[in-house]
Coordinates of C-alpha atoms in Angstrom, one line a residue:
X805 CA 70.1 59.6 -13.1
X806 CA 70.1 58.5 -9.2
X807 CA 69.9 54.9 -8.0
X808 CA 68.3 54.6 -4.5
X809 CA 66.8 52.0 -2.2
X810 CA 63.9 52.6 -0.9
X811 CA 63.1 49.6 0.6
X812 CA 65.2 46.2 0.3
X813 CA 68.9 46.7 0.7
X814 CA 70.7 46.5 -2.6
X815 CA 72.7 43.9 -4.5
X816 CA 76.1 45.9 -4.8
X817 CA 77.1 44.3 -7.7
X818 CA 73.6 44.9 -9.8
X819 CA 73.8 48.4 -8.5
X820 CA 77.1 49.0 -10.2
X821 CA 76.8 47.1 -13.3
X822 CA 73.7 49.4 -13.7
X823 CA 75.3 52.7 -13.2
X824 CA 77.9 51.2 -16.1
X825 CA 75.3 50.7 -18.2
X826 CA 73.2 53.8 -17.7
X827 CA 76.9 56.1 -18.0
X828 CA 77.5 54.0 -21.6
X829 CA 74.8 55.9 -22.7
X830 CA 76.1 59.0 -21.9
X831 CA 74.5 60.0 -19.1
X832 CA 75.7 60.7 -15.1
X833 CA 74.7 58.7 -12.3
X834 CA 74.5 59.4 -8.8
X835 CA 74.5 56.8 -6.6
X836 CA 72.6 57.7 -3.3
X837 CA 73.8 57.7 0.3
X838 CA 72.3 55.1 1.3
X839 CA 71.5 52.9 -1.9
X840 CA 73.8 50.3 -0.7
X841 CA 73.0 50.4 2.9
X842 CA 71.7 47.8 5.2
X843 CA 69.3 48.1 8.3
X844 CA 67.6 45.1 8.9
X845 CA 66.1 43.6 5.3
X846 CA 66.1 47.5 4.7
X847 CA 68.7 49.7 2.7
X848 CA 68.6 52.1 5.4
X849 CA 66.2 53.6 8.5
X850 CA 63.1 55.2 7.3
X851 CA 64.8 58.5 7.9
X852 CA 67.8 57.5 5.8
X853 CA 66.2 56.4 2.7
X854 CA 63.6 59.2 3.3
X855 CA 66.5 61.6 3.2
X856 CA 68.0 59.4 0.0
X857 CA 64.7 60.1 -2.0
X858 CA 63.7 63.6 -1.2
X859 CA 67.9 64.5 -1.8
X860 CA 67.3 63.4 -5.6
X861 CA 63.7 64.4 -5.9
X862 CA 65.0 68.1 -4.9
X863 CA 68.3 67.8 -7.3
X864 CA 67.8 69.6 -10.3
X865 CA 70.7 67.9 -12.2
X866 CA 68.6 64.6 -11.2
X867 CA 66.2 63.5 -14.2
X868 CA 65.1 60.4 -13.2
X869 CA 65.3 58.0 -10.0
X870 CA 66.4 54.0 -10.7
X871 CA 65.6 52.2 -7.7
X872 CA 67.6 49.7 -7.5
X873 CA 65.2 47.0 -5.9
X874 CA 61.6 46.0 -4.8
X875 CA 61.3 44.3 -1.6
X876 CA 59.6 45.6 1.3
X877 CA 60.0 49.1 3.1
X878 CA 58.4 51.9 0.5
X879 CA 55.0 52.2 2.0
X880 CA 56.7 54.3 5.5
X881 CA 57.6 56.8 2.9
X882 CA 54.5 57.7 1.8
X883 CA 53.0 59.8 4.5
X884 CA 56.3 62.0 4.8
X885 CA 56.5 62.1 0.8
X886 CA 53.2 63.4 0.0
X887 CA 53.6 66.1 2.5
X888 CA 56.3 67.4 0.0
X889 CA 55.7 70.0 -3.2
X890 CA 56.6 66.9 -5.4
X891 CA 54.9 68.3 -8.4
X892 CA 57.2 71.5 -8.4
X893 CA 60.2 69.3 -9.5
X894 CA 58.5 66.2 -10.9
X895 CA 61.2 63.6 -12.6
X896 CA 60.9 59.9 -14.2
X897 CA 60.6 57.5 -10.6
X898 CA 61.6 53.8 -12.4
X899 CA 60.4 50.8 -10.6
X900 CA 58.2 47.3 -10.2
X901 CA 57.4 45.3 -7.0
X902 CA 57.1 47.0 -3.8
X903 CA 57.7 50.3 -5.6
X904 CA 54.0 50.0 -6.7
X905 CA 53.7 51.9 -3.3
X906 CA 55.8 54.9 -4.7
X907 CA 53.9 54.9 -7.8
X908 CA 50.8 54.8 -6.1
X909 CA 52.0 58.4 -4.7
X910 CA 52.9 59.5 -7.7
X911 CA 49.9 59.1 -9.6
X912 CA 47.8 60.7 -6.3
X913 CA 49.8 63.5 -7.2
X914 CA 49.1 63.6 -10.9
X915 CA 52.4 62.5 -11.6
X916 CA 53.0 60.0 -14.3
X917 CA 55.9 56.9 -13.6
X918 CA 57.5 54.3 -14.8
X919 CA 56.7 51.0 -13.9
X920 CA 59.4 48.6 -15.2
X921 CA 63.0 46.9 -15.1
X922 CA 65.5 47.8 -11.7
X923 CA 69.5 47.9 -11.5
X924 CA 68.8 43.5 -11.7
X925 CA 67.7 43.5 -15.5
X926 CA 70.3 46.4 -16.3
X927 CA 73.1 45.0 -15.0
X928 CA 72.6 41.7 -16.9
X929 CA 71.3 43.5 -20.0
X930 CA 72.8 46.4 -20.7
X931 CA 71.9 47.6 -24.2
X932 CA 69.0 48.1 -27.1
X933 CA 70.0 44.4 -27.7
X934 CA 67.4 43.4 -25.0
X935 CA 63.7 45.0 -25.6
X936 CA 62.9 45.8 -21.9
X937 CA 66.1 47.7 -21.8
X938 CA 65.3 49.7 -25.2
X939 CA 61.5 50.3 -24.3
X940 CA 62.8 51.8 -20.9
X941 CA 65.0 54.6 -22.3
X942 CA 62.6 55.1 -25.5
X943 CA 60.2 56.1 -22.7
X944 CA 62.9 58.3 -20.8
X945 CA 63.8 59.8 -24.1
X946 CA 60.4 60.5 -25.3
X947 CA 59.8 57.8 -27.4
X948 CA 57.6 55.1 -25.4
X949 CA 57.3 52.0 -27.2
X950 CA 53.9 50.5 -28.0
X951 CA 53.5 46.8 -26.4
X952 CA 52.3 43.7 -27.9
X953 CA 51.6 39.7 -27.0
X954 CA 50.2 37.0 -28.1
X955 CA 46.3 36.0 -26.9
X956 CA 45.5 33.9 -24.6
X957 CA 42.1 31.5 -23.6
X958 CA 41.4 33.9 -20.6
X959 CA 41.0 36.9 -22.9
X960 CA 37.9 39.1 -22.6
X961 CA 38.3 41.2 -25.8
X962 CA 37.5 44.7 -26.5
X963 CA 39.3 48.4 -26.6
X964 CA 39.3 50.7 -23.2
X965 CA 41.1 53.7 -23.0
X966 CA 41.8 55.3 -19.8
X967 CA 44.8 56.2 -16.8
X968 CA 47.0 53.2 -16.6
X969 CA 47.2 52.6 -12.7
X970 CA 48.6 49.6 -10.8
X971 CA 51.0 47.1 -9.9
X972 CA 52.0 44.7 -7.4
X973 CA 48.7 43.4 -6.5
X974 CA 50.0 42.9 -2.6
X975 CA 51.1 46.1 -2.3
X976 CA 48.3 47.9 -4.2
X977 CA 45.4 46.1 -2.5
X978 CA 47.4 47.1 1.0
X979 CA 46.6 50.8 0.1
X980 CA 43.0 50.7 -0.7
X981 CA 41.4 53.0 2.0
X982 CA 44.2 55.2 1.8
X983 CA 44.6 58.3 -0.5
X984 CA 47.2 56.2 -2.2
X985 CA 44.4 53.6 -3.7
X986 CA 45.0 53.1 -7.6
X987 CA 41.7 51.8 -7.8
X988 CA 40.0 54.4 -9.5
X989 CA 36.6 54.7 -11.7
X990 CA 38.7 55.5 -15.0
X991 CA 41.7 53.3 -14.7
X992 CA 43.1 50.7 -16.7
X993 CA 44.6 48.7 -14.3
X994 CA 47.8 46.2 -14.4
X995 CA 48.4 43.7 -12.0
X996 CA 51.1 41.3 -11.4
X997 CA 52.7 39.5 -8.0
X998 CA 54.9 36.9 -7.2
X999 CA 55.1 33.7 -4.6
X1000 CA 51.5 34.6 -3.9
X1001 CA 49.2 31.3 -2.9
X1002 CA 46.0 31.2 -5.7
X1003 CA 44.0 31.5 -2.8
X1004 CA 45.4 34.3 -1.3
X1005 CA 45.1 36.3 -5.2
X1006 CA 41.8 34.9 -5.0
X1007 CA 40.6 36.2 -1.2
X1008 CA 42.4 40.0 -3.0
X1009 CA 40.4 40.2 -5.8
X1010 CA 37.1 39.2 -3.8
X1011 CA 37.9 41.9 -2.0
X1012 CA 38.0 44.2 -4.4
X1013 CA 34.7 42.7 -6.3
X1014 CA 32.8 43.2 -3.3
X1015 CA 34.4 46.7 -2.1
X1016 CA 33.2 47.9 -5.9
X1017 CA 36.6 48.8 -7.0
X1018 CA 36.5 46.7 -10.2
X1019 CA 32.5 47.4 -11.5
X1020 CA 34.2 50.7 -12.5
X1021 CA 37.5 50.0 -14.4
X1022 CA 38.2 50.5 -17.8
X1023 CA 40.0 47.4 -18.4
X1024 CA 42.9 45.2 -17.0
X1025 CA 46.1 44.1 -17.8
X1026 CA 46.7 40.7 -16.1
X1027 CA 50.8 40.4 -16.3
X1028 CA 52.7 37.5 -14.5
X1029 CA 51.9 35.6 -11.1
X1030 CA 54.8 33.8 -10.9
X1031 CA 56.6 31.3 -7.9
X1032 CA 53.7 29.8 -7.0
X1033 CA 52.0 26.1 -7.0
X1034 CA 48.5 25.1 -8.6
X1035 CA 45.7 24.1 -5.5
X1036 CA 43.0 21.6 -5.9
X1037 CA 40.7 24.5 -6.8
X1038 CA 42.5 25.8 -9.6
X1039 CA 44.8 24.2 -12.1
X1040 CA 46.5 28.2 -12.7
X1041 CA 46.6 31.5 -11.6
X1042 CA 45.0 32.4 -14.7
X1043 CA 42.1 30.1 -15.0
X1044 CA 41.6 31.6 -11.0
X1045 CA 41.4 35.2 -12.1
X1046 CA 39.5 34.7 -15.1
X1047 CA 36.6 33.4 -12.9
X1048 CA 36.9 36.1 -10.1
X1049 CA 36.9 38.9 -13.0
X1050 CA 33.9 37.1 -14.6
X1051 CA 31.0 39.4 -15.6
X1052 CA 32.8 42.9 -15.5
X1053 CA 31.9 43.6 -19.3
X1054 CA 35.4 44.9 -19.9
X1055 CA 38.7 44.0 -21.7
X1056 CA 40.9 41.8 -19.9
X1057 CA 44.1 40.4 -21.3
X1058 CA 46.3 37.9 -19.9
X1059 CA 50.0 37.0 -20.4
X1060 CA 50.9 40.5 -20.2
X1061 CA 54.8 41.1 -20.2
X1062 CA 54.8 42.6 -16.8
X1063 CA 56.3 41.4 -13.5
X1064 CA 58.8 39.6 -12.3
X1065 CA 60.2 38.4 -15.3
X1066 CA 63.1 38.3 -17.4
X1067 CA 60.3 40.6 -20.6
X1068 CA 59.3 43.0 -17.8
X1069 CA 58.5 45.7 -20.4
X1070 CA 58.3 49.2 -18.6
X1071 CA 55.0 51.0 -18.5
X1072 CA 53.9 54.8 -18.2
X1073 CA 51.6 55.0 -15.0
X1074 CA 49.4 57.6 -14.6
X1075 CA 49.4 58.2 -18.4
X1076 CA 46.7 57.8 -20.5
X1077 CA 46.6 54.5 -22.0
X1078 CA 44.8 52.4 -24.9
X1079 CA 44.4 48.4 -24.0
X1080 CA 43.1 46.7 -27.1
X1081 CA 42.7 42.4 -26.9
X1082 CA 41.2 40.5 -29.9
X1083 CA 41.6 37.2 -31.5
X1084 CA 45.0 37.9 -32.4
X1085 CA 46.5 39.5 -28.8
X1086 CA 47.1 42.6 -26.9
X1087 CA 48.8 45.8 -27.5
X1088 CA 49.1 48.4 -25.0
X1089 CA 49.7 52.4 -26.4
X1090 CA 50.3 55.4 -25.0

């Protein structure tokens, strides 16, 4: 497995404590070049943690690529990335946050990815003791685990089935116009963000209403909007989004355990997906 930065610079120490981990279970971990670089807010120049990704993409004894970090910095990538024969040597890309970018890429290529917990969660929970960290290799070892939560009062219930797309809602509403947009007629689609204003979650998903690229989803997974403070408008986040996604006539279930969290349960992007919400909660399949 590699660790790389693609766009924040690293914490050294989570970096480290992750490779520990990861070698426990018997595997070998390269750690990139530049994975614990710093230019700017950035591991590296766009050139260096271009040549970081591409370097691992390109290694066969590379499986699967840990980046260690969200941030900011993986959307100058993209361009240069997608000019590459990525599907030749496709491998596991692990990430959340701004990596929503990369995954973005990934599934514009067909390529399925793993949205979920960084070098962070690792380092402070190593083993199948903590259920992010066993779903997360279940799914590298073939295995991926089902998830399930609790209902909530913002629930629309019902059962989609379709390509599970999505992500940071920041970065993923930045793409749309692009190739890159996840917003696709037979997604379900998972959103989550963090230190986001209700207002400015609420301006995004007008957006989106009025662009069309929700009258078309499957369904949507609404995971966690965290760091942020009620306005006089809304009393929550969720009581915001429940009213902007009103009238779509598909499931929608809240509370998902997705984001930045301590449960950030990893999720199969670009796979096919069944979302069912009921009385009782959610569960998630793939």
């Amino acid at each position: 497995m590699a660790i790389l930065s693609p766009s924040g610079a690293a914490v050294k120490d989570n970096v480290e404590k992750a490779a520990e981990a990861i070698r426990s279970r018997g595997y070998e971990v390269r750690i990139m070049p530049h994975a614990l670089g710093r230019h700017g807010s950035f591991s590296g120049s766009v050139e260096e943690r271009l040549s970081d990704f591409t370097e691992a993409w390109h290694d066969p004894r590379v499986k699967a690529m840990l980046c260690s970090r969200g941030g900011y910095g993986a959307v100058h990538l993209l361009p240069a990335l997608d000019a590459l024969r990525l599907e030749e040597t496709s491998k596991w890309l692990i990430g959340f946050s701004d990596i929503s970018a990369l995954h973005a890429l990934m599934q514009h290529r067909g390529i399925a990815s793993l949205h979920g917990p960084q070098t962070r969660h690792l380092a402070l929970h190593p083993d199948d003791s903590d259920s992010c960290t066993a779903a997360l290799f279940g799914a590298l070892e073939g295995t991926p685990h089902a998830i399930e939560w609790g209902k909530t009062e913002y629930d629309t219930p019902g059962t989609a089935r379709g390509t599970l797309r999505g992500g940071n809602l920041a970065v993923i509403s930045a793409l749309i116009g692009t190739p890159y947009s996840p917003f696709q007629s037979d997604s379900i689609l998972v959103l989550e963000d963090i230190a986001e204003p209700v207002y400015k979650v609420e301006r995004t998903l007008c957006q989106l209403r009025m662009a069309g690229l929700l009258d078309t989803l499957r369904g949507i997974v609404v995971g966690q909007f965290t760091d942020y403070h009620p306005d006089v408008n809304h009393a929550s986040m969720e009581e915001m989004i429940r009213s902007a996604l009103h009238g779509l006539q598909i499931p929608v279930a809240f509370n998902a355990p997705v984001g930045h969290v301590e449960r950030n349960m990893p999720l199969i992007l670009g796979a096919t997906a069944t979302l069912h919400t009921d009385s009782t909660g959610s569960r998630l399949t793939f």
